[in-house]
């Protein structure tokens, strides 16, 4: 069955307008459609995703992310929620007031958040993507684990990186597990996606530094001058690492030295180590 998500029609909010539609049945069609967003195919077709938590959802709305549906638990009465409800209605989105049972089903959790937002996805095309001086981007080759991807998005946000290019067949950044692991940073980091071939073609026109990480890298990651220009950090797949064709496209191949018995670092940890080194000059305590 095709989801029935409506395109939003911006409305003039008037205080007299009903704030929310009350829904108590798990068989409500809109509730079923939101539940269906747990499937990647449905998310892709609808171009939507779910984010959970009042603060996170309210911040995203404030930052201008297009919200289609705001779901909140009946009886919630917080000024931040009232603002989010108003902003959702002004943007033409729908507001649903639901039972705790429905929230549990929507989030597949026993102790769910009291607010869920259904937002439009933003995924840029690599064609025409320009990386400006000083920007840090990360290329992730076929990242498979949603927890890794979410953690990398969160870490990229923490160091002030600009965006992430998903190369090849990757896990969905808009899947609920990945979004959860971003802790809201999904709303702060630009995302682009491309096949490996499209990435290699784009790379030919990119004049900044491309630093690949590789277990066979001969440079210590601390010895590279990351400079002030644009920098793209390229990370390999969890199982297979960087394939040769991507490794050859790098300006430098670096390694993070290790002393113990571990063969390699976890992908998200290695990305974190690299990002803090690349951004070192730009990071200061207040
Ligand atoms: C779990 S590792 C992949 C291990 C894989 N078996 C291999 O041979 O590359 C995932 C990615 O993290 C990065 N990585 C992990 N440990 C690293 C290290 N010590 N030095 C440089 N990169 C590392 C690389 O980008 C690597 O492709």
CSV table of C-alpha atoms and ligand atoms in Angstrom, one decimal:
chain,number,residue,atom,x,y,z
A,1,UNK,CA,0.0,0.0,0.0
A,2,UNK,CA,1.4,3.4,-1.0
A,3,UNK,CA,1.9,5.9,1.9
A,4,UNK,CA,-0.6,8.8,1.8
A,5,UNK,CA,1.8,11.6,2.9
A,6,UNK,CA,0.4,14.9,1.8
A,7,UNK,CA,2.5,17.7,0.4
A,8,UNK,CA,2.2,20.5,3.0
A,9,UNK,CA,0.1,23.5,2.4
A,10,UNK,CA,1.3,26.5,4.6
A,11,UNK,CA,-1.4,27.8,6.8
A,12,UNK,CA,-2.0,30.9,8.7
A,13,UNK,CA,-2.0,29.9,12.3
A,14,UNK,CA,-4.7,31.4,14.4
A,15,UNK,CA,-4.9,30.7,18.1
A,16,UNK,CA,-8.5,29.6,17.6
A,17,UNK,CA,-7.5,26.8,15.2
A,18,UNK,CA,-7.4,23.3,16.8
A,19,UNK,CA,-3.8,22.7,17.8
A,20,UNK,CA,-3.7,18.9,17.2
A,21,UNK,CA,-5.6,16.0,15.7
A,22,UNK,CA,-6.2,13.5,18.5
A,23,UNK,CA,-5.4,9.9,17.4
A,24,UNK,CA,-5.9,6.9,19.7
A,25,UNK,CA,-6.0,4.0,17.3
A,26,UNK,CA,-3.0,2.1,16.0
A,27,UNK,CA,-4.9,1.5,12.8
A,28,UNK,CA,-5.2,5.2,12.0
A,29,UNK,CA,-3.9,5.5,8.3
A,30,UNK,CA,-1.4,8.3,9.2
A,31,UNK,CA,0.0,6.3,12.1
A,32,UNK,CA,0.4,3.3,9.7
A,33,UNK,CA,2.2,5.5,7.2
A,34,UNK,CA,4.6,6.9,9.8
A,35,UNK,CA,5.3,3.3,11.0
A,36,UNK,CA,6.0,2.3,7.4
A,37,UNK,CA,8.9,4.8,7.4
A,38,UNK,CA,10.9,2.2,9.3
A,39,UNK,CA,11.4,0.6,5.8
A,40,UNK,CA,14.2,2.2,3.7
A,41,UNK,CA,12.2,1.8,0.4
A,42,UNK,CA,9.2,3.7,1.9
A,43,UNK,CA,11.6,6.4,3.3
A,44,UNK,CA,13.2,6.8,-0.1
A,45,UNK,CA,9.9,7.0,-2.0
A,46,UNK,CA,8.4,9.5,0.4
A,47,UNK,CA,11.6,11.4,0.9
A,48,UNK,CA,10.9,11.6,4.6
A,49,UNK,CA,12.5,10.4,7.9
A,50,UNK,CA,11.8,10.3,11.6
A,51,UNK,CA,13.6,12.2,14.4
A,52,UNK,CA,12.7,11.8,18.0
A,53,UNK,CA,12.9,14.1,21.1
A,54,UNK,CA,11.3,17.5,21.8
A,55,UNK,CA,14.5,19.6,21.9
A,56,UNK,CA,15.9,18.0,18.8
A,57,UNK,CA,12.7,18.3,16.8
A,58,UNK,CA,12.1,21.9,18.0
A,59,UNK,CA,15.7,23.0,17.1
A,60,UNK,CA,15.3,21.4,13.7
A,61,UNK,CA,12.1,23.2,13.0
A,62,UNK,CA,13.6,26.5,14.2
A,63,UNK,CA,16.6,25.9,11.9
A,64,UNK,CA,14.2,25.7,8.9
A,65,UNK,CA,14.0,21.9,8.3
A,66,UNK,CA,10.7,21.2,6.6
A,67,UNK,CA,8.5,19.3,9.0
A,68,UNK,CA,5.6,17.3,7.6
A,69,UNK,CA,4.2,15.8,10.8
A,70,UNK,CA,4.7,16.5,14.5
A,71,UNK,CA,3.5,13.7,16.8
A,72,UNK,CA,3.3,14.3,20.5
A,73,UNK,CA,1.9,12.5,23.6
A,74,UNK,CA,-1.5,13.6,24.8
A,75,UNK,CA,-1.3,15.9,27.8
A,76,UNK,CA,2.2,17.2,27.1
A,77,UNK,CA,2.1,20.9,28.0
A,78,UNK,CA,5.5,22.6,27.5
A,79,UNK,CA,6.2,26.0,26.0
A,80,UNK,CA,8.8,24.5,23.7
A,81,UNK,CA,6.2,22.0,22.4
A,82,UNK,CA,3.6,24.7,21.9
A,83,UNK,CA,6.1,26.6,19.8
A,84,UNK,CA,6.9,23.5,17.8
A,85,UNK,CA,3.2,22.9,17.2
A,86,UNK,CA,2.7,26.5,16.0
A,87,UNK,CA,5.7,26.3,13.7
A,88,UNK,CA,4.6,23.0,12.3
A,89,UNK,CA,1.1,24.3,11.5
A,90,UNK,CA,2.5,27.5,10.0
A,91,UNK,CA,4.7,25.4,7.7
A,92,UNK,CA,1.5,23.5,6.6
A,93,UNK,CA,2.4,20.3,8.6
A,94,UNK,CA,0.1,18.1,10.5
A,95,UNK,CA,0.1,17.8,14.3
A,96,UNK,CA,-1.0,14.5,15.9
A,97,UNK,CA,-1.7,14.1,19.6
A,98,UNK,CA,-1.3,10.4,20.4
A,99,UNK,CA,-1.3,7.8,23.2
A,100,UNK,CA,1.9,6.4,24.8
A,101,UNK,CA,1.1,3.1,23.1
A,102,UNK,CA,1.2,4.7,19.6
A,103,UNK,CA,4.5,6.4,20.4
A,104,UNK,CA,5.9,3.0,21.5
A,105,UNK,CA,4.9,1.5,18.2
A,106,UNK,CA,6.2,4.4,16.2
A,107,UNK,CA,9.6,4.3,17.9
A,108,UNK,CA,9.7,0.6,18.5
A,109,UNK,CA,10.8,1.4,22.1
A,110,UNK,CA,9.3,0.6,25.6
A,111,UNK,CA,10.2,4.0,26.9
A,112,UNK,CA,9.7,6.3,23.9
A,113,UNK,CA,10.4,10.0,23.5
A,114,UNK,CA,7.2,12.1,23.9
A,115,UNK,CA,7.7,13.9,20.6
A,116,UNK,CA,8.5,12.6,17.1
A,117,UNK,CA,8.9,14.7,14.0
A,118,UNK,CA,8.6,13.5,10.4
A,119,UNK,CA,10.9,15.7,8.3
A,120,UNK,CA,11.8,15.9,4.6
A,121,UNK,CA,15.2,14.4,3.7
A,122,UNK,CA,18.0,16.6,2.4
A,123,UNK,CA,20.5,14.7,0.2
A,124,UNK,CA,22.7,16.7,-2.2
A,125,UNK,CA,23.9,15.6,-5.5
A,126,UNK,CA,27.7,15.5,-5.9
A,127,UNK,CA,27.4,17.1,-9.3
A,128,UNK,CA,28.2,20.7,-8.8
A,129,UNK,CA,29.2,20.3,-5.1
A,130,UNK,CA,31.9,22.9,-4.4
A,131,UNK,CA,34.0,22.7,-1.2
A,132,UNK,CA,35.1,26.1,-0.1
A,133,UNK,CA,38.5,26.9,1.5
A,134,UNK,CA,38.6,26.0,5.2
A,135,UNK,CA,35.8,23.4,4.9
A,136,UNK,CA,36.3,19.9,6.1
A,137,UNK,CA,34.3,17.1,4.3
A,138,UNK,CA,34.4,13.4,4.9
A,139,UNK,CA,34.0,10.7,2.2
A,140,UNK,CA,32.7,7.4,3.5
A,141,UNK,CA,33.2,4.4,1.3
A,142,UNK,CA,30.3,1.9,1.6
A,143,UNK,CA,29.7,2.5,5.3
A,144,UNK,CA,27.5,-0.3,6.5
A,145,UNK,CA,26.8,0.2,10.2
A,146,UNK,CA,24.1,2.8,11.0
A,147,UNK,CA,25.6,3.3,14.4
A,148,UNK,CA,29.0,4.1,12.8
A,149,UNK,CA,27.4,6.5,10.4
A,150,UNK,CA,25.4,8.3,13.0
A,151,UNK,CA,28.4,8.6,15.3
A,152,UNK,CA,30.5,10.0,12.4
A,153,UNK,CA,27.8,12.6,11.6
A,154,UNK,CA,27.8,13.6,15.3
A,155,UNK,CA,31.6,13.8,15.4
A,156,UNK,CA,31.7,15.8,12.2
A,157,UNK,CA,29.3,18.3,13.7
A,158,UNK,CA,31.4,18.5,16.9
A,159,UNK,CA,34.5,19.5,15.0
A,160,UNK,CA,32.6,21.9,12.7
A,161,UNK,CA,33.0,19.9,9.6
A,162,UNK,CA,30.7,20.9,6.7
A,163,UNK,CA,29.5,17.7,5.2
A,164,UNK,CA,29.7,14.0,4.3
A,165,UNK,CA,29.8,12.3,0.9
A,166,UNK,CA,28.4,8.8,1.0
A,167,UNK,CA,30.3,6.8,-1.6
A,168,UNK,CA,28.8,3.7,-3.1
A,169,UNK,CA,26.2,1.5,-1.5
A,170,UNK,CA,25.9,2.7,2.1
A,171,UNK,CA,23.5,2.3,5.0
A,172,UNK,CA,20.7,4.9,5.0
A,173,UNK,CA,21.6,8.1,6.9
A,174,UNK,CA,17.9,8.6,7.4
A,175,UNK,CA,17.3,5.2,9.0
A,176,UNK,CA,16.0,5.5,12.6
A,177,UNK,CA,19.2,3.9,14.1
A,178,UNK,CA,21.5,6.2,12.3
A,179,UNK,CA,19.5,9.3,13.1
A,180,UNK,CA,19.3,8.3,16.7
A,181,UNK,CA,23.1,8.0,16.8
A,182,UNK,CA,23.6,11.5,15.4
A,183,UNK,CA,21.9,12.9,18.5
A,184,UNK,CA,20.5,15.8,16.4
A,185,UNK,CA,23.6,16.4,14.3
A,186,UNK,CA,21.8,15.0,11.2
A,187,UNK,CA,20.3,18.5,11.0
A,188,UNK,CA,23.7,20.3,11.1
A,189,UNK,CA,25.7,18.4,8.5
A,190,UNK,CA,25.3,18.4,4.8
A,191,UNK,CA,25.0,15.0,3.1
A,192,UNK,CA,25.7,14.1,-0.5
A,193,UNK,CA,25.7,10.7,-2.1
A,194,UNK,CA,27.4,9.3,-5.2
A,195,UNK,CA,28.5,6.1,-6.8
A,196,UNK,CA,32.2,5.3,-6.6
A,197,UNK,CA,32.6,6.2,-10.3
A,198,UNK,CA,30.8,9.5,-9.9
A,199,UNK,CA,32.9,10.3,-6.8
A,200,UNK,CA,36.2,9.6,-8.8
A,201,UNK,CA,35.0,11.9,-11.6
A,202,UNK,CA,34.1,14.7,-9.2
A,203,UNK,CA,37.4,14.2,-7.4
A,204,UNK,CA,39.3,15.1,-10.6
A,205,UNK,CA,37.9,18.6,-10.4
A,206,UNK,CA,38.5,19.1,-6.7
A,207,UNK,CA,41.7,20.9,-6.0
A,208,UNK,CA,41.8,20.6,-2.2
A,209,UNK,CA,43.6,17.9,-0.1
A,210,UNK,CA,42.2,14.4,-0.2
A,211,UNK,CA,43.5,12.5,2.8
A,212,UNK,CA,42.8,8.7,2.7
A,213,UNK,CA,43.2,6.5,5.8
A,214,UNK,CA,44.7,3.1,5.2
A,215,UNK,CA,46.2,0.4,7.3
A,216,UNK,CA,49.0,0.3,4.6
A,217,UNK,CA,49.4,4.1,4.8
A,218,UNK,CA,53.1,5.2,5.1
A,219,UNK,CA,52.5,8.6,6.6
A,220,UNK,CA,51.8,9.1,10.3
A,221,UNK,CA,48.5,11.1,10.3
A,222,UNK,CA,50.1,13.7,12.6
A,223,UNK,CA,52.8,14.5,10.1
A,224,UNK,CA,50.5,15.9,7.3
A,225,UNK,CA,50.0,19.6,7.0
A,226,UNK,CA,46.2,19.8,6.6
A,227,UNK,CA,46.6,23.5,5.9
A,228,UNK,CA,43.8,26.1,5.6
A,229,UNK,CA,42.4,24.9,2.2
A,230,UNK,CA,39.5,22.6,1.8
A,231,UNK,CA,40.1,19.1,3.0
A,232,UNK,CA,38.4,15.8,2.2
A,233,UNK,CA,39.0,12.9,4.6
A,234,UNK,CA,38.4,9.6,2.9
A,235,UNK,CA,37.5,6.6,5.1
A,236,UNK,CA,37.3,2.9,4.1
A,237,UNK,CA,34.6,0.3,4.5
A,238,UNK,CA,34.4,-1.5,7.8
A,239,UNK,CA,35.3,-4.9,6.5
A,240,UNK,CA,37.3,-4.2,3.3
A,241,UNK,CA,39.0,-0.8,3.9
A,242,UNK,CA,39.6,1.6,1.0
A,243,UNK,CA,39.7,-0.1,-2.4
A,244,UNK,CA,42.7,0.6,-4.6
A,245,UNK,CA,40.8,2.9,-7.0
A,246,UNK,CA,39.8,5.2,-4.1
A,247,UNK,CA,43.2,4.9,-2.4
A,248,UNK,CA,44.9,6.0,-5.7
A,249,UNK,CA,42.7,9.1,-5.8
A,250,UNK,CA,44.1,10.4,-2.5
A,251,UNK,CA,46.8,13.2,-2.1
A,252,UNK,CA,48.1,11.3,1.0
A,253,UNK,CA,47.5,7.9,2.5
A,254,UNK,CA,47.9,8.1,6.3
A,255,UNK,CA,47.9,5.6,9.1
A,256,UNK,CA,47.0,6.1,12.8
A,257,UNK,CA,49.8,4.2,14.6
A,258,UNK,CA,48.7,1.5,17.0
A,259,UNK,CA,50.7,-0.4,19.7
A,260,UNK,CA,48.5,-3.2,20.9
A,261,UNK,CA,47.2,-6.3,19.2
A,262,UNK,CA,44.2,-4.8,17.5
A,263,UNK,CA,44.4,-5.0,13.7
A,264,UNK,CA,42.5,-1.7,13.2
A,265,UNK,CA,40.4,0.9,14.9
A,266,UNK,CA,36.6,1.0,14.6
A,267,UNK,CA,35.6,3.2,11.6
A,268,UNK,CA,33.9,5.8,13.7
A,269,UNK,CA,36.8,6.0,16.2
A,270,UNK,CA,39.4,6.3,13.4
A,271,UNK,CA,37.3,9.1,11.8
A,272,UNK,CA,37.1,10.9,15.1
A,273,UNK,CA,40.9,10.7,15.7
A,274,UNK,CA,41.4,12.1,12.1
A,275,UNK,CA,38.9,14.8,12.4
A,276,UNK,CA,40.2,16.2,15.7
A,277,UNK,CA,43.7,16.3,14.1
A,278,UNK,CA,42.6,17.9,10.9
A,279,UNK,CA,40.5,20.5,12.8
A,280,UNK,CA,43.1,20.9,15.6
A,281,UNK,CA,44.0,24.6,14.7
A,282,UNK,CA,40.3,25.5,14.7
A,283,UNK,CA,39.3,24.0,18.0
A,284,UNK,CA,39.6,26.0,21.2
A,285,UNK,CA,37.9,25.9,24.6
A,286,UNK,CA,35.7,29.0,25.1
B,1,LIG,C1,37.7,-1.3,10.5
B,1,LIG,S1,38.7,-0.5,9.4
B,1,LIG,C2,38.9,-1.6,8.1
B,1,LIG,C3,39.7,-2.7,8.3
B,1,LIG,C4,39.9,-3.5,7.1
B,1,LIG,N1,40.0,-4.9,7.4
B,1,LIG,C5,41.1,-3.1,6.3
B,1,LIG,O1,41.9,-3.9,5.9
B,1,LIG,O2,41.3,-1.9,6.0
B,1,LIG,C6,37.7,0.8,8.7
B,1,LIG,C7,38.4,2.0,8.2
B,1,LIG,O3,38.9,2.7,9.4
B,1,LIG,C8,40.1,3.4,9.0
B,1,LIG,N2,41.1,2.9,10.0
B,1,LIG,C9,40.9,2.1,11.0
B,1,LIG,N3,42.1,1.9,11.7
B,1,LIG,C10,43.0,2.7,11.1
B,1,LIG,C11,44.4,3.0,11.3
B,1,LIG,N4,45.0,2.5,12.4
B,1,LIG,N5,45.0,3.8,10.5
B,1,LIG,C12,44.3,4.4,9.5
B,1,LIG,N6,43.0,4.2,9.2
B,1,LIG,C13,42.4,3.3,10.0
B,1,LIG,C14,40.4,3.1,7.6
B,1,LIG,O4,39.8,4.1,6.8
B,1,LIG,C15,39.7,1.8,7.4
B,1,LIG,O5,39.3,1.5,6.1
